[in-house]
Amino acid sequence: MLYPPYITVRIADKYSATALGKLYSDYFKMPESYRLFRIGLEQNKDRKNREYIEKNGVLLNSVHELGSPENEELIIKRIQSENPDLRDSKVLVLHENSSISKAVVKSAGFEKFIKDNFDEIFSDNGLVHKTIEFESNDSDLFSTFHGAEIYDAYIDNEGNLIMRLEDYYNFKP
């Protein structure tokens, strides 16, 4: 008998969830979501996790390692809105040329976000904060983020779009 995914997750142990997650992500071509799932479970303990982190960004041991008090405060508020007892968190900071950044730029969800917020992004003040939604036609990003936050989006002097996309890995224990 096949179980719906949410039932399978509720009855699976960590090993089974990891194995089933791998099969699911391979079948539906969702490598980014699977790798971030694994990093969320094991951080840099797995060789493939370490390779992904080294190639795409850096894993910080604390929010306070970001070096930006404003960003630290935003992240801690977000964490505590979902888990009031949590005071800190590891942070995966991905580079602008990371595989997931490249996927975001090519996605239908990002294209829609740009169209919907074009005037604000190109304004003198830029876009301060908005939520971006990825839909099932961007299955890897939908599974990775579904909804994420975009902060400080603007066009620089060279015509480049600069922004920060942020998401909190908020699966309940």
Short mmCIF file of C-alpha atoms in Angstrom, two decimals:
data_model
loop_
_atom_site.label_atom_id
_atom_site.label_comp_id
_atom_site.label_asym_id
_atom_site.label_seq_id
_atom_site.Cartn_x
_atom_site.Cartn_y
_atom_site.Cartn_z
CA MET A 1 0.00 0.00 0.00
CA LEU A 2 1.31 3.46 -0.89
CA TYR A 3 1.00 6.17 1.73
CA PRO A 4 0.51 9.85 0.94
CA PRO A 5 3.82 11.73 1.48
CA TYR A 6 2.70 13.46 4.69
CA ILE A 7 1.83 10.10 6.33
CA THR A 8 5.13 8.59 5.20
CA VAL A 9 7.01 11.49 6.79
CA ARG A 10 5.15 11.05 10.09
CA ILE A 11 6.00 7.36 10.38
CA ALA A 12 9.53 7.42 8.91
CA ASP A 13 12.72 7.52 10.97
CA LYS A 14 15.66 9.72 9.93
CA TYR A 15 17.30 7.00 7.81
CA SER A 16 14.08 6.14 5.97
CA ALA A 17 13.20 9.81 5.41
CA THR A 18 16.66 10.43 3.96
CA ALA A 19 16.45 7.40 1.65
CA LEU A 20 12.89 8.19 0.55
CA GLY A 21 13.83 11.84 0.10
CA LYS A 22 16.66 10.83 -2.22
CA LEU A 23 14.36 8.63 -4.33
CA TYR A 24 11.70 11.36 -4.44
CA SER A 25 14.16 14.12 -5.37
CA ASP A 26 15.80 11.97 -8.05
CA TYR A 27 12.45 11.02 -9.58
CA PHE A 28 11.11 14.58 -9.59
CA LYS A 29 14.48 16.18 -10.42
CA MET A 30 14.85 18.24 -7.23
CA PRO A 31 18.58 18.17 -6.39
CA GLU A 32 18.69 21.52 -4.57
CA SER A 33 15.85 20.71 -2.19
CA TYR A 34 17.37 17.33 -1.35
CA ARG A 35 20.82 18.76 -0.70
CA LEU A 36 19.46 21.53 1.53
CA PHE A 37 17.32 18.93 3.33
CA ARG A 38 20.48 16.91 3.99
CA ILE A 39 22.40 19.99 5.13
CA GLY A 40 19.51 20.82 7.45
CA LEU A 41 19.71 17.34 8.97
CA GLU A 42 23.45 16.88 9.13
CA GLN A 43 25.08 20.23 8.27
CA ASN A 44 28.57 19.47 6.99
CA LYS A 45 28.93 15.90 8.34
CA ASP A 46 28.31 14.29 4.94
CA ARG A 47 30.96 14.57 2.20
CA LYS A 48 28.41 15.67 -0.42
CA ASN A 49 27.08 18.30 1.97
CA ARG A 50 30.61 19.66 2.50
CA GLU A 51 31.21 19.72 -1.27
CA TYR A 52 27.91 21.55 -1.87
CA ILE A 53 28.67 24.09 0.85
CA GLU A 54 32.24 24.70 -0.39
CA LYS A 55 31.08 25.12 -3.99
CA ASN A 56 28.03 27.30 -3.25
CA GLY A 57 28.63 29.29 -0.08
CA VAL A 58 29.55 29.07 3.56
CA LEU A 59 27.90 27.52 6.63
CA LEU A 60 28.09 29.81 9.66
CA ASN A 61 27.75 28.40 13.16
CA SER A 62 25.76 31.39 14.39
CA VAL A 63 23.50 34.16 13.11
CA HIS A 64 25.94 36.53 14.79
CA GLU A 65 28.69 35.55 12.34
CA LEU A 66 26.85 37.39 9.56
CA GLY A 67 28.46 40.67 10.57
CA SER A 68 25.25 42.60 9.95
CA PRO A 69 23.31 43.55 13.10
CA GLU A 70 20.20 44.42 11.04
CA ASN A 71 20.15 41.05 9.28
CA GLU A 72 20.94 39.21 12.51
CA GLU A 73 18.00 40.89 14.24
CA LEU A 74 15.62 40.07 11.37
CA ILE A 75 16.66 36.42 11.34
CA ILE A 76 16.43 36.02 15.12
CA LYS A 77 12.94 37.59 15.12
CA ARG A 78 11.88 35.19 12.37
CA ILE A 79 13.30 32.19 14.22
CA GLN A 80 11.64 33.19 17.48
CA SER A 81 8.29 33.79 15.78
CA GLU A 82 8.23 30.07 15.04
CA ASN A 83 10.28 28.76 17.95
CA PRO A 84 10.34 31.22 20.90
CA ASP A 85 12.93 29.20 22.84
CA LEU A 86 15.54 29.28 20.05
CA ARG A 87 18.08 32.10 20.45
CA ASP A 88 20.49 31.33 17.61
CA SER A 89 20.87 29.21 14.51
CA LYS A 90 23.37 28.07 11.95
CA VAL A 91 23.12 30.03 8.71
CA LEU A 92 23.88 28.81 5.20
CA VAL A 93 24.93 31.81 3.12
CA LEU A 94 24.90 31.02 -0.59
CA HIS A 95 26.95 32.98 -3.11
CA GLU A 96 25.37 34.95 -5.94
CA ASN A 97 26.69 32.36 -8.40
CA SER A 98 25.53 29.32 -6.42
CA SER A 99 23.54 26.62 -8.16
CA ILE A 100 20.39 27.62 -6.29
CA SER A 101 20.84 31.32 -7.15
CA LYS A 102 21.10 30.36 -10.81
CA ALA A 103 17.94 28.25 -10.48
CA VAL A 104 16.05 31.14 -8.85
CA VAL A 105 16.99 33.54 -11.65
CA LYS A 106 15.71 31.08 -14.29
CA SER A 107 12.47 30.31 -12.46
CA ALA A 108 8.92 31.28 -13.40
CA GLY A 109 8.34 32.40 -9.81
CA PHE A 110 11.21 34.88 -10.00
CA GLU A 111 10.05 36.17 -13.38
CA LYS A 112 6.58 36.76 -11.93
CA PHE A 113 8.09 38.46 -8.88
CA ILE A 114 10.08 40.86 -11.07
CA LYS A 115 7.03 41.68 -13.22
CA ASP A 116 4.81 42.24 -10.17
CA ASN A 117 7.37 44.43 -8.38
CA PHE A 118 9.17 46.07 -11.30
CA ASP A 119 8.27 49.68 -10.42
CA GLU A 120 9.28 49.32 -6.79
CA ILE A 121 12.59 47.56 -7.61
CA PHE A 122 13.50 50.27 -10.13
CA SER A 123 12.42 53.13 -7.85
CA ASP A 124 14.94 55.34 -6.06
CA ASN A 125 14.36 53.51 -2.78
CA GLY A 126 14.20 49.99 -4.24
CA LEU A 127 12.08 47.23 -2.77
CA VAL A 128 12.59 46.89 0.98
CA HIS A 129 10.78 43.61 1.67
CA LYS A 130 8.35 41.24 -0.07
CA THR A 131 7.55 37.56 -0.09
CA ILE A 132 8.28 35.49 -3.18
CA GLU A 133 6.28 32.34 -3.88
CA PHE A 134 7.55 29.46 -5.97
CA GLU A 135 4.90 27.22 -7.45
CA SER A 136 4.84 23.60 -8.53
CA ASN A 137 6.06 24.47 -12.04
CA ASP A 138 9.35 25.31 -10.28
CA SER A 139 9.26 22.01 -8.37
CA ASP A 140 12.81 22.11 -6.99
CA LEU A 141 12.42 25.68 -5.70
CA PHE A 142 8.87 25.00 -4.52
CA SER A 143 10.17 22.08 -2.47
CA THR A 144 13.21 24.06 -1.30
CA PHE A 145 11.57 27.35 -0.34
CA HIS A 146 7.90 27.43 -1.32
CA GLY A 147 7.74 30.96 0.04
CA ALA A 148 10.81 33.01 0.91
CA GLU A 149 11.55 36.61 1.80
CA ILE A 150 13.26 39.09 -0.51
CA TYR A 151 14.96 42.07 1.09
CA ASP A 152 16.67 45.19 -0.24
CA ALA A 153 16.10 44.63 -3.97
CA TYR A 154 17.42 47.45 -6.15
CA ILE A 155 19.27 48.14 -9.38
CA ASP A 156 22.88 49.21 -8.90
CA ASN A 157 24.79 51.78 -11.01
CA GLU A 158 25.81 49.09 -13.49
CA GLY A 159 22.25 47.86 -14.04
CA ASN A 160 22.56 44.72 -11.89
CA LEU A 161 19.71 43.54 -9.70
CA ILE A 162 20.95 43.29 -6.12
CA MET A 163 18.80 41.57 -3.48
CA ARG A 164 18.83 39.13 -0.59
CA LEU A 165 16.60 36.03 -0.63
CA GLU A 166 16.09 34.54 2.81
CA ASP A 167 14.28 31.49 4.09
CA TYR A 168 14.12 29.76 7.44
CA TYR A 169 14.33 25.98 7.54
CA ASN A 170 11.28 25.66 9.72
CA PHE A 171 10.27 22.04 9.86
CA LYS A 172 8.88 21.15 13.24
CA PRO A 173 10.68 18.38 15.15
#
